[in-house]
Coordinates of C-alpha atoms and ligand atoms in Angstrom, one line a residue:
M29 CA 65.9 -69.3 74.1
F30 CA 65.2 -72.7 75.7
W31 CA 68.8 -73.9 75.2
A32 CA 70.3 -70.8 76.8
E33 CA 68.2 -71.3 80.0
F34 CA 69.0 -75.0 80.0
L35 CA 72.8 -74.3 79.8
V36 CA 72.6 -71.7 82.6
I37 CA 70.7 -74.1 84.9
V38 CA 73.3 -76.9 84.2
G39 CA 76.1 -74.4 84.9
V40 CA 74.5 -73.4 88.3
L41 CA 73.9 -77.1 89.3
L42 CA 77.5 -77.9 88.5
S43 CA 78.8 -75.0 90.5
S44 CA 77.2 -76.5 93.6
I45 CA 79.7 -79.4 93.3
F46 CA 82.5 -76.8 94.2
V47 CA 81.0 -76.6 97.7
F48 CA 81.0 -80.4 98.3
T49 CA 84.5 -81.4 97.1
D50 CA 88.1 -80.2 97.5
D51 CA 89.5 -82.8 95.2
P52 CA 91.7 -80.8 92.7
V53 CA 91.1 -83.2 89.8
T54 CA 87.3 -82.9 90.2
L55 CA 87.5 -79.2 90.7
F56 CA 89.7 -78.8 87.6
S57 CA 87.4 -81.0 85.4
M58 CA 84.4 -79.0 86.8
F59 CA 86.1 -75.8 85.8
I60 CA 86.8 -77.1 82.3
I61 CA 83.1 -78.2 82.0
Q62 CA 81.9 -74.8 83.2
L63 CA 84.2 -73.1 80.6
A64 CA 82.8 -75.4 77.9
L65 CA 79.2 -74.6 79.0
L66 CA 80.0 -70.9 78.8
F67 CA 81.4 -71.3 75.4
F68 CA 78.3 -73.1 74.2
L69 CA 76.0 -70.5 75.9
F70 CA 77.7 -67.6 74.0
Y71 CA 77.8 -69.6 70.8
Y72 CA 74.1 -70.3 71.0
I73 CA 73.2 -66.7 71.9
G74 CA 75.3 -65.5 69.0
K75 CA 73.5 -68.0 66.6
V76 CA 70.1 -66.9 67.8
R77 CA 71.0 -63.2 67.4
D78 CA 72.4 -63.9 63.9
V79 CA 69.0 -65.4 62.9
D80 CA 67.2 -62.3 64.4
I81 CA 69.5 -59.9 62.7
T82 CA 69.0 -61.6 59.3
E83 CA 65.2 -61.5 59.9
I84 CA 65.3 -57.8 60.7
A85 CA 67.5 -57.1 57.6
N86 CA 65.0 -59.1 55.5
I87 CA 62.0 -57.1 56.9
I88 CA 63.9 -53.8 56.2
R89 CA 64.6 -54.9 52.7
S90 CA 60.9 -55.8 52.2
I91 CA 59.8 -52.4 53.5
R92 CA 62.1 -50.8 51.0
L93 CA 61.1 -52.9 48.0
N94 CA 57.5 -53.9 48.7
S95 CA 55.2 -51.0 49.2
S96 CA 52.2 -53.3 49.6
M97 CA 53.6 -55.0 52.8
K98 CA 51.3 -54.9 55.8
A99 CA 52.2 -54.1 59.4
E100 CA 50.8 -57.5 60.5
D101 CA 53.4 -59.2 58.2
I102 CA 56.1 -58.1 60.6
Q103 CA 56.6 -60.8 63.2
L104 CA 59.8 -61.1 65.3
N105 CA 61.0 -63.3 68.1
P106 CA 59.1 -62.2 71.3
T107 CA 62.3 -61.0 72.9
L108 CA 62.5 -58.4 70.2
G109 CA 59.0 -56.9 70.8
L110 CA 60.3 -53.3 70.9
V111 CA 62.1 -53.7 67.6
E112 CA 58.9 -55.2 66.1
V113 CA 56.8 -52.2 67.3
E114 CA 59.4 -49.7 65.8
L115 CA 59.5 -51.5 62.5
K116 CA 55.7 -51.6 62.3
E117 CA 55.4 -47.9 63.0
T118 CA 58.2 -47.1 60.5
L119 CA 56.3 -49.1 57.8
V120 CA 53.0 -47.3 58.6
K121 CA 54.7 -43.9 58.5
I122 CA 56.6 -44.6 55.2
Q123 CA 53.3 -45.8 53.6
A124 CA 51.5 -42.7 54.8
D125 CA 54.3 -40.4 53.4
I126 CA 54.2 -42.3 50.0
N127 CA 50.4 -41.9 49.8
Y128 CA 50.7 -38.2 50.6
L129 CA 53.4 -37.6 48.0
T130 CA 51.5 -39.5 45.4
K131 CA 48.4 -37.5 46.1
L132 CA 50.4 -34.2 45.9
E133 CA 52.0 -35.3 42.6
R134 CA 48.5 -36.1 41.2
M135 CA 47.2 -32.7 42.4
R136 CA 50.1 -30.9 40.8
T137 CA 49.6 -32.7 37.4
E138 CA 45.8 -32.0 37.6
F139 CA 46.4 -28.4 38.5
L140 CA 48.8 -27.8 35.6
A141 CA 46.4 -29.5 33.2
N142 CA 43.6 -27.3 34.4
V143 CA 45.6 -24.1 34.3
S144 CA 46.8 -24.9 30.7
H145 CA 43.2 -25.7 29.7
E146 CA 41.8 -22.5 31.2
L147 CA 44.5 -20.4 29.6
K148 CA 44.1 -22.0 26.2
T149 CA 40.4 -21.2 25.9
P150 CA 40.6 -17.4 26.0
I151 CA 43.9 -17.3 24.1
F152 CA 42.4 -19.4 21.3
A153 CA 39.3 -17.2 21.2
I154 CA 41.3 -13.9 21.1
T155 CA 43.5 -15.3 18.4
G156 CA 40.5 -16.4 16.4
Y157 CA 38.7 -13.1 16.5
L158 CA 41.9 -11.1 15.8
E159 CA 42.8 -13.3 12.8
T160 CA 39.2 -13.0 11.4
L161 CA 39.4 -9.2 11.7
E162 CA 42.8 -9.2 10.1
A163 CA 41.5 -11.4 7.2
G164 CA 39.0 -8.7 6.2
A165 CA 36.3 -8.6 8.9
V166 CA 37.9 -5.4 10.2
N167 CA 36.3 -3.5 7.2
D168 CA 32.9 -5.1 7.7
P169 CA 30.8 -2.8 9.9
K170 CA 28.3 -5.5 10.6
V171 CA 30.8 -7.7 12.6
N172 CA 33.9 -5.7 13.4
A173 CA 32.7 -4.0 16.6
H174 CA 31.2 -7.3 17.8
F175 CA 34.4 -9.3 17.2
L176 CA 36.5 -6.6 18.9
N177 CA 34.2 -6.6 21.8
K178 CA 34.4 -10.4 22.1
A179 CA 38.2 -10.3 21.9
I180 CA 38.1 -7.7 24.7
Q181 CA 35.8 -9.9 26.9
H182 CA 38.1 -12.8 26.5
T183 CA 41.1 -10.6 27.4
E184 CA 39.2 -9.6 30.6
N185 CA 38.5 -13.3 31.4
L186 CA 42.2 -14.1 30.9
S187 CA 43.2 -11.3 33.2
S188 CA 40.8 -12.3 35.9
L189 CA 41.9 -15.9 35.7
L190 CA 45.6 -14.8 36.1
N191 CA 44.7 -12.6 39.0
D192 CA 42.9 -15.5 40.7
L193 CA 45.9 -17.8 40.1
I194 CA 48.3 -15.2 41.5
D195 CA 46.1 -14.8 44.5
L196 CA 46.0 -18.5 45.1
S197 CA 49.7 -19.0 44.7
M198 CA 50.4 -16.0 47.1
I199 CA 48.0 -17.4 49.7
E200 CA 49.5 -20.9 49.4
T201 CA 53.1 -19.8 49.6
G202 CA 52.2 -17.5 52.6
E203 CA 53.3 -14.4 50.7
M204 CA 49.9 -12.7 50.9
R205 CA 50.1 -10.2 53.7
M206 CA 46.9 -9.7 55.6
S207 CA 46.0 -6.5 57.4
F208 CA 43.5 -7.0 60.2
R209 CA 41.4 -4.1 61.5
Y210 CA 38.0 -3.4 63.0
F211 CA 35.5 -2.1 60.5
N212 CA 31.8 -1.2 60.2
L213 CA 30.0 -4.2 58.6
D214 CA 27.2 -2.1 57.0
E215 CA 29.6 0.4 55.5
F216 CA 31.6 -2.6 54.1
I217 CA 28.7 -4.7 52.7
N218 CA 26.4 -2.0 51.2
P219 CA 28.9 -0.7 48.5
I220 CA 29.7 -4.3 47.5
I221 CA 26.0 -5.0 47.0
A222 CA 25.8 -1.8 44.9
E223 CA 28.4 -3.1 42.5
F224 CA 26.1 -6.0 41.7
S225 CA 23.0 -3.9 41.1
E226 CA 23.2 -4.1 37.3
F227 CA 23.4 -8.0 37.4
L228 CA 20.6 -8.2 39.9
E229 CA 18.3 -6.0 37.8
K230 CA 19.1 -8.0 34.7
K231 CA 18.1 -11.2 36.4
R232 CA 15.2 -9.6 38.3
I233 CA 16.6 -10.9 41.6
K234 CA 16.4 -8.9 44.9
L235 CA 19.3 -8.9 47.3
L236 CA 18.5 -8.0 50.9
Y237 CA 21.1 -7.2 53.6
L238 CA 19.6 -8.1 57.0
P239 CA 22.0 -7.4 59.9
E240 CA 20.7 -8.3 63.3
K241 CA 21.8 -4.9 64.5
P242 CA 23.0 -1.8 62.6
G243 CA 26.6 -0.6 62.8
L244 CA 28.2 -3.9 63.9
L245 CA 32.0 -3.8 64.1
V246 CA 33.9 -6.8 63.0
Y247 CA 37.6 -7.7 62.8
G248 CA 39.3 -8.8 59.6
D249 CA 41.1 -7.9 56.4
K250 CA 38.6 -5.7 54.5
K251 CA 40.3 -6.0 51.1
R252 CA 40.4 -9.8 51.3
L253 CA 36.9 -10.1 52.8
K254 CA 35.6 -8.0 49.9
Q255 CA 36.9 -10.7 47.6
V256 CA 35.1 -13.3 49.7
M257 CA 31.8 -11.4 49.6
S258 CA 32.0 -10.6 45.9
N259 CA 32.6 -14.3 45.1
L260 CA 29.7 -15.5 47.3
I261 CA 27.3 -12.8 46.0
S262 CA 28.4 -13.4 42.4
N263 CA 27.9 -17.2 42.8
A264 CA 24.5 -16.6 44.4
I265 CA 23.4 -14.5 41.4
K266 CA 24.9 -16.9 38.8
Y267 CA 23.2 -19.9 40.2
T268 CA 19.8 -18.4 41.1
E269 CA 17.1 -17.9 38.5
Q270 CA 14.2 -16.7 40.7
G271 CA 13.5 -15.7 44.2
N272 CA 16.0 -13.6 46.2
I273 CA 19.4 -13.5 47.9
K274 CA 19.7 -12.6 51.5
I275 CA 22.8 -11.6 53.5
Y276 CA 22.4 -12.1 57.2
A277 CA 24.7 -10.8 60.0
I278 CA 23.9 -12.8 63.1
V279 CA 25.4 -11.9 66.4
M280 CA 26.9 -14.9 68.2
A281 CA 28.7 -15.0 71.6
R282 CA 32.0 -13.6 70.4
D283 CA 31.6 -13.2 66.6
V284 CA 29.2 -12.2 63.9
K285 CA 28.1 -15.0 61.6
I286 CA 27.7 -13.8 58.0
V287 CA 25.4 -15.8 55.8
V288 CA 24.8 -15.5 52.1
A289 CA 21.6 -17.4 51.2
D290 CA 20.1 -17.9 47.8
S291 CA 17.0 -19.6 46.5
G292 CA 18.9 -21.0 43.5
I293 CA 19.7 -24.4 41.9
G294 CA 21.3 -25.8 45.1
I295 CA 24.3 -28.2 45.3
D296 CA 24.2 -32.0 45.6
P297 CA 25.7 -33.3 48.9
D298 CA 28.5 -35.1 47.0
D299 CA 29.5 -31.9 45.3
Q300 CA 29.3 -29.8 48.5
M301 CA 32.4 -31.5 49.7
R302 CA 34.3 -30.7 46.5
I303 CA 33.3 -27.1 45.5
F304 CA 36.1 -25.6 47.6
E305 CA 38.7 -27.5 45.5
R306 CA 40.6 -25.5 42.8
F307 CA 38.8 -25.7 39.4
Y308 CA 35.9 -27.8 40.7
R309 CA 32.6 -26.9 39.0
V310 CA 29.5 -28.9 39.5
D311 CA 28.1 -28.8 36.0
K312 CA 31.0 -28.2 33.6
A313 CA 28.9 -27.4 30.6
R314 CA 26.5 -25.1 32.4
S315 CA 29.3 -23.3 34.3
K316 CA 31.1 -22.7 31.0
E317 CA 28.0 -21.0 29.7
I318 CA 27.7 -18.9 32.9
G319 CA 31.4 -18.2 33.1
G320 CA 34.0 -18.7 35.8
T321 CA 36.9 -21.1 36.3
G322 CA 36.1 -22.7 39.6
L323 CA 38.8 -20.8 41.6
G324 CA 36.4 -18.5 43.5
L325 CA 35.5 -20.7 46.4
A326 CA 39.1 -22.1 46.7
I327 CA 40.2 -18.5 47.3
V328 CA 37.3 -17.8 49.6
K329 CA 38.2 -20.9 51.7
H330 CA 41.8 -19.8 52.0
I331 CA 40.9 -16.2 53.1
I332 CA 38.4 -17.4 55.6
D333 CA 40.9 -19.9 57.0
A334 CA 43.4 -17.1 57.4
H335 CA 40.8 -15.3 59.6
G336 CA 40.8 -18.3 61.9
S337 CA 37.3 -19.2 60.8
K338 CA 35.7 -21.8 58.5
I339 CA 33.5 -21.4 55.5
E340 CA 30.5 -23.7 55.6
V341 CA 27.8 -24.6 53.1
K342 CA 24.3 -25.9 53.5
S343 CA 22.4 -26.6 50.4
E344 CA 19.5 -28.6 49.0
L345 CA 19.0 -29.3 45.3
N346 CA 16.5 -26.9 43.6
K347 CA 15.9 -25.2 46.9
G348 CA 18.9 -23.0 47.4
S349 CA 22.3 -22.7 49.1
E350 CA 23.7 -21.0 52.2
F351 CA 27.4 -20.1 52.6
S352 CA 28.4 -18.8 56.0
F353 CA 31.5 -17.9 58.1
A354 CA 32.1 -16.0 61.3
L355 CA 34.2 -12.9 62.0
K356 CA 35.4 -11.8 65.4
M357 CA 33.6 -8.9 67.0
Ligands
ATP416 N1 25.4 -20.4 45.3 C1 25.6 -21.5 44.6 N2 24.5 -22.2 44.1 C2 24.8 -23.4 43.4 N3 26.0 -23.8 43.0 C3 27.0 -23.1 43.5 C4 26.9 -21.9 44.3 N4 28.1 -21.5 44.5 C5 29.0 -22.3 44.0 N5 28.4 -23.3 43.3 C6 29.0 -24.4 42.6 O1 30.3 -24.5 43.0 C7 31.2 -24.4 41.9 C8 32.5 -23.7 42.3 O2 32.3 -22.4 42.7 P1 33.4 -21.3 42.5 O3 33.0 -20.0 42.9 O4 34.7 -21.9 43.0 O5 33.6 -21.3 40.9 P2 32.9 -20.6 39.7 O6 31.9 -19.6 40.3 O7 32.4 -21.6 38.8 O8 34.0 -19.8 39.0 P3 34.9 -18.5 39.6 O9 34.4 -18.2 41.0 O10 36.3 -18.9 39.5 O11 34.6 -17.4 38.6 C9 30.4 -23.6 40.9 O12 30.9 -23.9 39.6 C10 29.0 -24.1 41.1 O13 28.9 -25.4 40.4
MG417 MG1 32.5 -18.2 41.9

């Protein structure tokens, strides 16, 4: 803006002549010169603003067309500092929004691919067994009961997968109604453990429930927390070959920390960050053999979040894993 300042200074200097003369010709010519200076001043300011506006328009166009543009690339005339800051912040926000949407889109595609894959497996198996039975195996007493049993097992897998998916979608859309109450922790945990007795005996694993005090009262949604405990206990059994599983209830300042600890295969630190993602399984081949779809911990995380708590994992490969969360007392 050097020229603008120069023209203003010349204008002010010329004005001082009005004080020293009363010659009408001089006054009139001074007046005309002042008018001309004013004209040039406005013309110059207009020109400079034109350049600025064109530059701003170019930057906005670049933001729209060029997603790789960086905030440092935006440089405006120093008098437009505020506009520069706003443009930079707009660029950063737009880029963050685009990244978020791209990530969501990728997650949606992956989710659909996973769901279709997981649905396909049991449906193919059921169709296979039924077609074999229809083709004649139904009259073969050596295989018919076995094939029927297999078909039923896969139907059960399918139904549990669908239930998990329905739960997840209800939690994520906020449709799942929670019903919070105080309940007795021992009366809640002991029957769940009893449901796993057959699996524990089969694997010769002991499960010990070790509350710090008997009869602790905790606050939460019993039905949903049963899902959490069942998932954690079933994982502990699935991924433990020897040793035992311990469930601790530790009294903290305002809550009770519930810990499910096993002496199983453990989880690598890189995988620990991902096991709560939908469909994530550490060892795909092994998990397929053991069963499960990788939705269990995703559901656990959502339910514990809804209790205002956080599910945490501590684990060491070949030593064991510990999953814990807190419930209000
Ligand atoms: N206690 C554990 N010890 C070792 N690995 C575990 C343990 N719990 C979970 N994992 C790992 O985390 C993965 C995700 O667990 P998650 O409960 O979500 O799925 P899943 O048990 O494979 O299937 P689902 O629970 O849907 O039947 C498991 O496949 C397993 O690799
Ligand atoms: Mg599981």
